[in-house]
Short mmCIF file of C-alpha atoms and ligand atoms in Angstrom, two decimals:
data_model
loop_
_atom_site.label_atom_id
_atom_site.label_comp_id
_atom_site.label_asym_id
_atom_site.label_seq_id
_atom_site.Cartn_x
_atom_site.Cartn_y
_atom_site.Cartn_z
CA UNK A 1 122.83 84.15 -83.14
CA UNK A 2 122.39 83.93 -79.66
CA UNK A 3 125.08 84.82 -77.41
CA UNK A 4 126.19 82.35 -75.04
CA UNK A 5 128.16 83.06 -71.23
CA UNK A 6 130.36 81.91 -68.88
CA UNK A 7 130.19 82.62 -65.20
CA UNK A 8 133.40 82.13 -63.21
CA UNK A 9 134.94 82.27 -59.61
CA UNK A 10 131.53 83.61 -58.55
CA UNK A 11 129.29 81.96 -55.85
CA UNK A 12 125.57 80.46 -57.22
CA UNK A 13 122.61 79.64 -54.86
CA UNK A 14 121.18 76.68 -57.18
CA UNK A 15 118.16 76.09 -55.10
CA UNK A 16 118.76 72.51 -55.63
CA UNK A 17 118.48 70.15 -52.78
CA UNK A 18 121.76 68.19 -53.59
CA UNK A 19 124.06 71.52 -53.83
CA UNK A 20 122.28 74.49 -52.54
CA UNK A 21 124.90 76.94 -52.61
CA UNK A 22 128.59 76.84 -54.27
CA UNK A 23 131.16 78.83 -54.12
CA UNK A 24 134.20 79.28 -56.39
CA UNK A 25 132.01 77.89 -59.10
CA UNK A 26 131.60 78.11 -62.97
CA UNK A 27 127.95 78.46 -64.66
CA UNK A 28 127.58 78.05 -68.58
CA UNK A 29 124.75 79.46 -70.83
CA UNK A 30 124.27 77.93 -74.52
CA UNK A 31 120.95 78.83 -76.15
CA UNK A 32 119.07 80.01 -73.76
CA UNK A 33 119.47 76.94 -71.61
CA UNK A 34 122.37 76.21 -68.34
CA UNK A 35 124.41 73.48 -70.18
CA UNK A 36 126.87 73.34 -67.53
CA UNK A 37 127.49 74.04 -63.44
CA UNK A 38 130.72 72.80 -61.40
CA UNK A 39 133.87 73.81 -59.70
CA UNK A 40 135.88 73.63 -62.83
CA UNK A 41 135.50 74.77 -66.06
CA UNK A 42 134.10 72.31 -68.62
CA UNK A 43 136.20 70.76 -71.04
CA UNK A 44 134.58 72.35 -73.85
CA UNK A 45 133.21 75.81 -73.66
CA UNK A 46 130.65 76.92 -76.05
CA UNK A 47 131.91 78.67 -79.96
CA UNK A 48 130.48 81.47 -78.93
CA UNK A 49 130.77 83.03 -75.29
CA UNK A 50 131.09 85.93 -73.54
CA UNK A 51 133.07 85.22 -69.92
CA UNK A 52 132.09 87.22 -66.89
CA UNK A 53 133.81 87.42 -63.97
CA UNK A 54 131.63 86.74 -61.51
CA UNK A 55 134.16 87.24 -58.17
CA UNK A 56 132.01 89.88 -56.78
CA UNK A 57 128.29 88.53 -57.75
CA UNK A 58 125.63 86.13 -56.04
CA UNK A 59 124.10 84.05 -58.83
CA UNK A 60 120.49 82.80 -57.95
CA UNK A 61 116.77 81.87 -59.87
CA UNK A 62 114.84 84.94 -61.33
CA UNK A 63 111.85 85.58 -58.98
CA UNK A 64 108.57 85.32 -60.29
CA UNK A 65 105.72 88.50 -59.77
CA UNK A 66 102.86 86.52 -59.55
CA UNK A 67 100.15 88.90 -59.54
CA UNK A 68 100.62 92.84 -60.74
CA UNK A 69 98.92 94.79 -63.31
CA UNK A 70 102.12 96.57 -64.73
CA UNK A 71 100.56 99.71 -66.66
CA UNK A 72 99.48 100.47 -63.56
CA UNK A 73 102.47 101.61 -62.78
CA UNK A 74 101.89 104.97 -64.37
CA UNK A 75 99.72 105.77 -61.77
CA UNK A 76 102.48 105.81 -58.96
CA UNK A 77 101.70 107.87 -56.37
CA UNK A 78 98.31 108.95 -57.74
CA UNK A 79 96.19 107.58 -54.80
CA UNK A 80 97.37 107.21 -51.81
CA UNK A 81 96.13 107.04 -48.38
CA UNK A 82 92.45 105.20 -48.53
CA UNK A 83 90.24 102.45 -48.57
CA UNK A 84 90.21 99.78 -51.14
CA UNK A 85 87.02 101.43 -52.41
CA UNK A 86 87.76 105.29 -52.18
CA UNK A 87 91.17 103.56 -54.23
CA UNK A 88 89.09 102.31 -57.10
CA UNK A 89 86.79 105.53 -57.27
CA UNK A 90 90.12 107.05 -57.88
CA UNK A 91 91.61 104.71 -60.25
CA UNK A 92 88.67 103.34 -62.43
CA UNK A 93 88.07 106.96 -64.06
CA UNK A 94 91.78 107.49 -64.46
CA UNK A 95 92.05 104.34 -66.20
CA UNK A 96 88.91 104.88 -68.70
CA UNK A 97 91.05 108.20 -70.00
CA UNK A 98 94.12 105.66 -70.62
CA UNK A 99 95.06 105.40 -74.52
CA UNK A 100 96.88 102.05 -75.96
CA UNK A 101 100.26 103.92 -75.92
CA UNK A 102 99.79 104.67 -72.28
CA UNK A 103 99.37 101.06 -71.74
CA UNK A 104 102.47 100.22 -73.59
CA UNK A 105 104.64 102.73 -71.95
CA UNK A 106 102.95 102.65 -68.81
CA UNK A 107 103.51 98.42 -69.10
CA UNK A 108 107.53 99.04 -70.22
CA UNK A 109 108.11 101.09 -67.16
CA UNK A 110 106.75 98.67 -64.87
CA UNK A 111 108.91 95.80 -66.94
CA UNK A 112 112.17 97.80 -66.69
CA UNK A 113 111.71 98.13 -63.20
CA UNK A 114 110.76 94.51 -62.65
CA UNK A 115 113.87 93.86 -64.25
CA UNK A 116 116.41 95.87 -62.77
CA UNK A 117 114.98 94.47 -59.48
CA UNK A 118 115.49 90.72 -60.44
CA UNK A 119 112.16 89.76 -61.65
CA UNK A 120 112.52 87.28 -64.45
CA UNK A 121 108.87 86.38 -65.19
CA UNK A 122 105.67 88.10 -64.32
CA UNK A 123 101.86 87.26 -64.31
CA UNK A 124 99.91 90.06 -65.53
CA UNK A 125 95.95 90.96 -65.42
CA UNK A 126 94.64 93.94 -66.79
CA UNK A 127 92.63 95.72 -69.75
CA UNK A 128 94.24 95.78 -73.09
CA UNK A 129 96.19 92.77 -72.35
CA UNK A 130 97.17 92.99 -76.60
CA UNK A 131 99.21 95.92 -75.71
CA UNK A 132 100.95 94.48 -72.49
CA UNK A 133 101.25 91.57 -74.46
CA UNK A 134 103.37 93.69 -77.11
CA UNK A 135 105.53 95.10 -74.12
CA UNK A 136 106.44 91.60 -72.63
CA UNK A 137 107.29 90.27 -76.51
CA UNK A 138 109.33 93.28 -76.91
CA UNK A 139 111.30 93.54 -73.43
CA UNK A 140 112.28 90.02 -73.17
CA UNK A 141 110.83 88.95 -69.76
CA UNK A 142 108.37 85.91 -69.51
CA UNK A 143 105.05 86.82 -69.00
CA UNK A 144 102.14 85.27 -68.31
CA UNK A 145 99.00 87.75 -69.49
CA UNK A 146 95.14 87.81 -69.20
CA UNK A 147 92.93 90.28 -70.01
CA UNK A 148 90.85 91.96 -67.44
CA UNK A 149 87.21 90.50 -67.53
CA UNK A 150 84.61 92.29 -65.51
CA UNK A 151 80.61 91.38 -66.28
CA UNK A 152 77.77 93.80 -65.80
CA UNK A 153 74.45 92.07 -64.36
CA UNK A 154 72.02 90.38 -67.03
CA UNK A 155 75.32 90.73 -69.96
CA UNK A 156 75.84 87.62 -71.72
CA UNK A 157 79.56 86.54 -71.44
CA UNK A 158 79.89 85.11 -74.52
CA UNK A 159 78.78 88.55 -75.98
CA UNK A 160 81.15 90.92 -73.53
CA UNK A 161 84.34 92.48 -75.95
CA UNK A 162 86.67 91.88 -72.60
CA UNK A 163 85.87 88.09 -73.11
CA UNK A 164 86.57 88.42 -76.95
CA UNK A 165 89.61 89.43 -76.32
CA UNK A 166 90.91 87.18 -74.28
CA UNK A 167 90.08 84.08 -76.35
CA UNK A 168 91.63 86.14 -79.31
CA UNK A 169 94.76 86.41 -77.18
CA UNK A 170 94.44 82.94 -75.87
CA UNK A 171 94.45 81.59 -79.49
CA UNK A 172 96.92 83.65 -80.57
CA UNK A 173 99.52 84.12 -78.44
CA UNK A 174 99.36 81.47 -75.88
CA UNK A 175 102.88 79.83 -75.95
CA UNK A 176 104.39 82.45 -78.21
CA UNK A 177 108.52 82.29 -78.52
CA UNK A 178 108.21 78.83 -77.15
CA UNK A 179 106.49 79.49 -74.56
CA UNK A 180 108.11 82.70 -73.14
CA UNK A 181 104.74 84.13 -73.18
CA UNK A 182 101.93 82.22 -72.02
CA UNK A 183 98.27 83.53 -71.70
CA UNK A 184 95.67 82.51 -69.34
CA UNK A 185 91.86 83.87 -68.78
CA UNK A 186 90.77 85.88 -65.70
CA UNK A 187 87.82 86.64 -62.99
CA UNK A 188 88.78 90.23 -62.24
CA UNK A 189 86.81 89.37 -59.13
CA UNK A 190 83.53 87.61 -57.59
CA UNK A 191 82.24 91.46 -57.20
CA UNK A 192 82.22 92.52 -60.60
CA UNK A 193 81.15 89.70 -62.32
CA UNK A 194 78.19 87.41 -62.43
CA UNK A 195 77.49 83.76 -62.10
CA UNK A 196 76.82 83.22 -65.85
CA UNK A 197 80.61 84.57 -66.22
CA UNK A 198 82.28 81.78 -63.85
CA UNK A 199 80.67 79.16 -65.43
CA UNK A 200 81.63 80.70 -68.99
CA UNK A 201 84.81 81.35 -67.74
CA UNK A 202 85.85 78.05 -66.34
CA UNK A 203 84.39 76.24 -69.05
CA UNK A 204 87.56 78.27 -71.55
CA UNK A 205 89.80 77.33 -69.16
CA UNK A 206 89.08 74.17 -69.09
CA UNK A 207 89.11 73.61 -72.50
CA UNK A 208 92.08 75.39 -73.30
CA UNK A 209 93.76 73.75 -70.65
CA UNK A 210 94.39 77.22 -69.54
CA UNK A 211 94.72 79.30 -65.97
CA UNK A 212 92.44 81.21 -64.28
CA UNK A 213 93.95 84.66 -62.48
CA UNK A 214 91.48 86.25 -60.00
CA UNK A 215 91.57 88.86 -56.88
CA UNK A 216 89.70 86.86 -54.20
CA UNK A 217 88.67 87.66 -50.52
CA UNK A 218 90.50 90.29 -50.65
CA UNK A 219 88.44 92.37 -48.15
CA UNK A 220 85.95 91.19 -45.49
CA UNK A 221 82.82 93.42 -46.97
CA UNK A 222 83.82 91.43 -50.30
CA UNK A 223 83.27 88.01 -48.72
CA UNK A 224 79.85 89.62 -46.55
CA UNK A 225 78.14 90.80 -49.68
CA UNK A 226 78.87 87.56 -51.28
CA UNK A 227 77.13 85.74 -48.74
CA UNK A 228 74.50 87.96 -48.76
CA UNK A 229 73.90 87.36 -52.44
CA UNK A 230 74.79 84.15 -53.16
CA UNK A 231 74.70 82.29 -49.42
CA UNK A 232 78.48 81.77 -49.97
CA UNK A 233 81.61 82.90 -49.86
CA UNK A 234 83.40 84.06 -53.12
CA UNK A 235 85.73 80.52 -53.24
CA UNK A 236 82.79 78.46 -52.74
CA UNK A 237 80.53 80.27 -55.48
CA UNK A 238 83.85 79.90 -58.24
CA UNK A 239 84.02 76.39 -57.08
CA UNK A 240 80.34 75.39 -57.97
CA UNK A 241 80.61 77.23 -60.89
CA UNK A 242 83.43 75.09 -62.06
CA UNK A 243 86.46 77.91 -61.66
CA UNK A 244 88.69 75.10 -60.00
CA UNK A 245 88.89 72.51 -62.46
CA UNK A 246 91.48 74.41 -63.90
CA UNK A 247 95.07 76.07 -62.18
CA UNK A 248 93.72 79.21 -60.50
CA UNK A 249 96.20 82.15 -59.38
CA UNK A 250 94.06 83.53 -56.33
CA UNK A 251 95.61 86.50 -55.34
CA UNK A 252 94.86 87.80 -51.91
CA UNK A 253 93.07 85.29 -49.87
CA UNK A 254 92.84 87.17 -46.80
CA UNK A 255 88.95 86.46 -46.14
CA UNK A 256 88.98 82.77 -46.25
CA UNK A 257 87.02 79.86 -44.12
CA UNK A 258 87.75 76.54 -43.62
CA UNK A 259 85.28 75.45 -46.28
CA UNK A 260 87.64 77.89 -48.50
CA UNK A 261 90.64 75.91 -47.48
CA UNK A 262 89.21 72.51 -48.22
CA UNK A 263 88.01 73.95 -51.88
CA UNK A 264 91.55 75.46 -52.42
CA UNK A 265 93.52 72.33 -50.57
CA UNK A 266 91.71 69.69 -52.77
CA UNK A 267 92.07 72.19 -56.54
CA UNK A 268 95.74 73.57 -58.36
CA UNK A 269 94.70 77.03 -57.06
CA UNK A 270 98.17 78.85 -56.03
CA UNK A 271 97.23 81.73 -53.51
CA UNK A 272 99.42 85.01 -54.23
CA UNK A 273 100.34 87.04 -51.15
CA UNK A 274 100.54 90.69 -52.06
CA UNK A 275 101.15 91.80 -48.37
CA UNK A 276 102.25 95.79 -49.32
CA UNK A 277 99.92 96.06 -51.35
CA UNK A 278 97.14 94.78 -48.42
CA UNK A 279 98.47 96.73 -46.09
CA UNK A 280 99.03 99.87 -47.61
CA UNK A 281 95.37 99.84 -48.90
CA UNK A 282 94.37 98.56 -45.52
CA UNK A 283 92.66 95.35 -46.13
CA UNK A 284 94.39 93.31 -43.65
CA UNK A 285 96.89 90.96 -44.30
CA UNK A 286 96.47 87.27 -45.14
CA UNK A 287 97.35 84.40 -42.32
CA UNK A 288 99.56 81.88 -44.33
CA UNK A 289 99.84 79.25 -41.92
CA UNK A 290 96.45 77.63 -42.90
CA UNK A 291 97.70 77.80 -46.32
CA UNK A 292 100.88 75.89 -45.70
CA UNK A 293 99.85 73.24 -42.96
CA UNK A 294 97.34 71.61 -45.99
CA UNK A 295 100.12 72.12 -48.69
CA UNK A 296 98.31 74.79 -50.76
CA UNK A 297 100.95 76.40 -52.77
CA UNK A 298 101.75 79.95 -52.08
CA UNK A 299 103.02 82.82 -54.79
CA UNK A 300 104.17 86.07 -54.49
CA UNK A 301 102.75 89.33 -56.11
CA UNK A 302 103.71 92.86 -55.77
CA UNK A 303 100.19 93.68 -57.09
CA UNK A 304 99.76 96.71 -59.40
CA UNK A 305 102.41 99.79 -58.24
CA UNK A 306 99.43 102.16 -57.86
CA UNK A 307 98.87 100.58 -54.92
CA UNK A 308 102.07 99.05 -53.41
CA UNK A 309 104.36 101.61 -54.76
CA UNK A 310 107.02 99.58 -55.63
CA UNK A 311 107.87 96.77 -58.54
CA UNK A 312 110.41 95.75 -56.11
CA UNK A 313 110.18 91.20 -54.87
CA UNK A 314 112.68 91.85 -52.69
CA UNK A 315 110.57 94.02 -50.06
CA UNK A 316 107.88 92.02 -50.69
CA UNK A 317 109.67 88.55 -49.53
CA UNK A 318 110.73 90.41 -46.33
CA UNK A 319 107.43 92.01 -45.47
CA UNK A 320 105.95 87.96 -46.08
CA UNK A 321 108.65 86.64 -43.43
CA UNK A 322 108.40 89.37 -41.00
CA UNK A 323 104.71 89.76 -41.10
CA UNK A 324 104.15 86.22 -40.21
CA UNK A 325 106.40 85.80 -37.76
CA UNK A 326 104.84 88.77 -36.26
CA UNK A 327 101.17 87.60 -36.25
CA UNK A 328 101.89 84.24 -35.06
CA UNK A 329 104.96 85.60 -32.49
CA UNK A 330 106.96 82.86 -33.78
CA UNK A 331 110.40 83.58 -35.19
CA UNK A 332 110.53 80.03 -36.67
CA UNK A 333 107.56 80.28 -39.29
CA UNK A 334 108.05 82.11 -42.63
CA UNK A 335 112.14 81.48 -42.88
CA UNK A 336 113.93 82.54 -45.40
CA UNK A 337 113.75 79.74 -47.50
CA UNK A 338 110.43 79.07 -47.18
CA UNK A 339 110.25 82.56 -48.23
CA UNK A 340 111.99 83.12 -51.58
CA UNK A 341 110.51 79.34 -52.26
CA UNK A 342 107.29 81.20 -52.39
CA UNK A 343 108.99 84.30 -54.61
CA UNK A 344 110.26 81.40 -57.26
CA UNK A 345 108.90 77.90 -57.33
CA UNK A 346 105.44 79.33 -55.98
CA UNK A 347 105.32 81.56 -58.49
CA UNK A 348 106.26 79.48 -61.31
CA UNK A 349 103.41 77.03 -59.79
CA UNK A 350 100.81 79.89 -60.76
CA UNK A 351 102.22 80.09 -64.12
CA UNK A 352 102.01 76.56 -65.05
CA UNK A 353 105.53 77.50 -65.53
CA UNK A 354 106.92 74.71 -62.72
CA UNK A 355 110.32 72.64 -64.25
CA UNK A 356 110.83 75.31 -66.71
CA UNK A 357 113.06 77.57 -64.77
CA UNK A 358 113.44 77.86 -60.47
CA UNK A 359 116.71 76.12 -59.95
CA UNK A 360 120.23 76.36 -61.46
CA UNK A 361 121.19 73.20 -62.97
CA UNK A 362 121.69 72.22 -66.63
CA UNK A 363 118.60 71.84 -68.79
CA UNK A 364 116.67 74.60 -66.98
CA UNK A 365 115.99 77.79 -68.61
CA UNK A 366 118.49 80.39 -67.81
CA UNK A 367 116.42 82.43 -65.94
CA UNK A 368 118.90 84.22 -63.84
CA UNK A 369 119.96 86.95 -61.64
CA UNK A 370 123.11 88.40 -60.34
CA UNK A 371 122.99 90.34 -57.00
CA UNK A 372 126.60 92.85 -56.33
CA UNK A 373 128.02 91.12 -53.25
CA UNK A 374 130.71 94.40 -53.65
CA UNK A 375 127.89 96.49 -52.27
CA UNK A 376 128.44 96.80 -48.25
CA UNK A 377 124.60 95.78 -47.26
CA UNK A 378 124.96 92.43 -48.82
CA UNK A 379 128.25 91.32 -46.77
CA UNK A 380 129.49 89.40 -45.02
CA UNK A 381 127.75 86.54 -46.68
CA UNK A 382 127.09 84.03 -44.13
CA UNK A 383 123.98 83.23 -45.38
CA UNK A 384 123.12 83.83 -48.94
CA UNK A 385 119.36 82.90 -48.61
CA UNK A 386 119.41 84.91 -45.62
CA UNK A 387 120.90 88.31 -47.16
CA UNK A 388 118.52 87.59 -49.95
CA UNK A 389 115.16 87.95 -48.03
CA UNK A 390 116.27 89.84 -45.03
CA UNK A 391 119.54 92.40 -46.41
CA UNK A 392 118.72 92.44 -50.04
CA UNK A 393 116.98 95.17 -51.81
CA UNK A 394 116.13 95.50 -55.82
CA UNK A 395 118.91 97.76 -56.73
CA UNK A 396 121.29 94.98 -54.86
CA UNK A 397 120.83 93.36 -58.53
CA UNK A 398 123.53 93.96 -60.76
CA UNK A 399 122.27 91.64 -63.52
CA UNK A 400 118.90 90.16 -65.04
CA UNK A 401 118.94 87.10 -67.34
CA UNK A 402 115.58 85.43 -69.33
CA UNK A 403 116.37 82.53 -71.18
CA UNK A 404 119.95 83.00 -71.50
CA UNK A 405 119.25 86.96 -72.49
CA UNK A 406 120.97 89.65 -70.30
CA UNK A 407 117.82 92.35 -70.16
CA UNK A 408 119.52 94.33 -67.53
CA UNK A 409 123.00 94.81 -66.68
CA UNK A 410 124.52 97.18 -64.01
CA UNK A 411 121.86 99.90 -64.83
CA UNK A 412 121.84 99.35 -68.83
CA UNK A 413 118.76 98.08 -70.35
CA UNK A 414 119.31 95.90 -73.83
CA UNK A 415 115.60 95.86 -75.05
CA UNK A 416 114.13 98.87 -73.12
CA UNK A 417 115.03 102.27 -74.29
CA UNK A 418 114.11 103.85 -70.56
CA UNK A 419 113.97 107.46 -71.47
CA UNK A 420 111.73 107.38 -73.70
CA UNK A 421 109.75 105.35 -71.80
CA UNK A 422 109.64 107.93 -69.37
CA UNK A 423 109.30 110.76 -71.57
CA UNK A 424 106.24 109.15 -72.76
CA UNK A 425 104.77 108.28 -69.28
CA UNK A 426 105.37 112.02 -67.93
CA UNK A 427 103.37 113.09 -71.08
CA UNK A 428 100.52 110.49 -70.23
CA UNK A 429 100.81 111.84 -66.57
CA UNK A 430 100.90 115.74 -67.49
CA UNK A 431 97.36 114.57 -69.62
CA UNK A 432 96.06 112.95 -67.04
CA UNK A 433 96.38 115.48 -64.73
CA UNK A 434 94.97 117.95 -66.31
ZN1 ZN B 1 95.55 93.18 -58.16
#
């Protein structure tokens, strides 16, 4: 039976236009869902509840990681300090020696951090997207999950074992635990793919009815070499292959021309900002403004945590509003609403995922988190959107909710067992480093 809960005297940032933020107020859970939100409690509470106090916590919407590769977190801190390309030299080789239980712990370590810093649903790419899979079913967050599909020149797709698998996952999995788990298909990139593979690729999607998740002009030499071999840029060559019929998470979007904008502008694509990661690997840092003046929807990704090196939203939506403001030297552009808009309803965008979850109100999944207003960098609390993006950090999160589920309370995971998650990552790690 599921276990039901009832918030009170605590103060809720709904998101909702008509009642952004209330204080004093009462929040209900009942199978899975909000049933109830007011001043007052309800007449009638639910059989079965639990009642938490909720004087000293901030209730707001889960965020949404829209673009990370999670296993990748096992490989914290094992390059850092050079280019996108001397990164992947690192990496690739690293990742060939990888076993599936790697990939499983490596995936629940990136979860339970994701968790105990407020992330509620995640969009994941990566190689053995099975196993991930089997970490998202058994942690309890909402994933969205595509295998990694890269395409060696003159390979047929339909013939690669990376495109297998993601059909097999696709047909399998897609809307598993009503829909907690979605899958789409992927373009690991215009670089390591071929033409054959974007039209093969957008073809599935379309007929699945299906997203596509891609990294895309994510450095200028990227874009340059495109043009050189195909006499256009990486978002033009998708879109005459027939990529942007269907939703398409583009993460990065750094490299982009105005023909790009009109392709993206006039398609579902959802751009995901990953600024740390950008910066840290030096690849520059995408102009949003261009983005938001034609209304294309904008996400928010930590990327993988080898190269950011944090699972942590909440430094990622202040890096987004202080970057911007910086580049344009206006203090107005990229506020704080605008800003965890893009960590939540942006994010459920890229997921297909929108009216599911992203505001408080009854009917909406109770995708929820509770931030510890007792903590002294969180008060006073003038502005609770403001303390979100600009005070807040991850471990400001006291509790993590997914579908009426607490994953993560006040450093106590219910799904996870966390040491021997790490036990088994510091073995992979001690192997690795051999
Ligand atoms: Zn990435």
């Amino acid at each position: 039976m599921k276990e039901n809960y009832v918030f009170t005297n605590t103060t809720i940032l709904t998101l909702d236009d008509t009642a952004p933020v209330r204080y004093n107020a009462c929040l209900v859970t009942e199978d899975g869902r909000i049933s109830y939100l007011g001043q007052e409690l309800p007449p009638q509470l639910p059989a079965r509840h639990k009642r938490i106090d909720g004087r000293n916590l901030l209730l707001c919407p889960g965020l949404v990681n829209a673009h990370t590769h999670t296993p990748m977190t096992l490989l914290r801190g094992f390059s850092d300090d050079c280019s996108l390309e001397q990164w992947l030299s690192h990496i690739w080789p690293a990742e060939e020696a990888l076993t599936e239980d790697d990939y499983y712990y490596g995936s629940l370590l990136g979860i339970a951090e994701m968790l105990a810093y407020g992330t509620t649903s995640v969009s994941d790419m990566y190689r053995s997207s099975h196993t991930i899979l089997r970490s998202a079913v058994d942690s309890g967050i909402k994933a969205t999950i595509c295998e990694s599909i890269t395409c060696p020149a003159d390979q047929d797709p339909a013939l690669l074992p990376s495109v297998r698998r993601s059909i097999d996952l696709i047909h399998t999995y897609n809307g598993w635990d009503r829909g907690r788990i979605r899958c789409d298909t992927s373009i690991q990139s215009v670089f390591q793919t071929t033409p054959a593979l974007w039209e093969f690729i957008g073809d599935v999607a379309a007929r699945e009815h299906i997203g596509i998740h891609t990294h895309i002009c994510e450095t200028r030499k990227e874009v340059q070499n495109c043009i050189q071999n195909y006499g256009c840029t990486p978002i033009a060559a998708l879109q005459r292959a027939g990529v942007f019929r269907s939703r398409v998470a583009a993460a990065h979007g750094i490299y982009v021309s105005e023909e790009d904008l009109e392709i993206l502008s006039s398609s579902r694509a959802v751009v995901v900002h990953d600024p740390c990661s950008n910066l840290k690997c030096g690849c520059g840092i995408a102009n949003l403004k261009p983005f938001i003046q034609r209304g294309i929807p904008v996400a928010l990704g930590t990327d993988g945590v080898c190269s950011n090196n944090s699972g942590d939203m909440f430094e990622t939506m202040k890096f987004t509003a202080l970057i911007q403001k910086g580049i344009h030297e206006d203090p107005t552009f990229a506020d704080a609403g605008q800003v965890l808009s893009m960590a939540v309803q942006g994010g459920l965008l890229s997921q297909g995922r929108e009216g599911e979850s992203g505001i408080l109100a009854p009917g909406r999944d109770a995708d929820i988190i509770a931030l510890d207003l007792s903590h002294p960098g969180l008060s006073p609390l003038t502005s609770p959107v403001s303390n979100l993006v600009y005070a807040a950090h991850g471990n400001h999160v006291a509790m993590t909710m997914v579908r009426g589920n607490i994953l993560y309370y006040k450093g106590e995971y219910m799904t996870i067992d966390l040491e021997k998650v790490k036990y088994e990552v510091k073995k992979c790690m001690e192997r690795l480093l051999l």
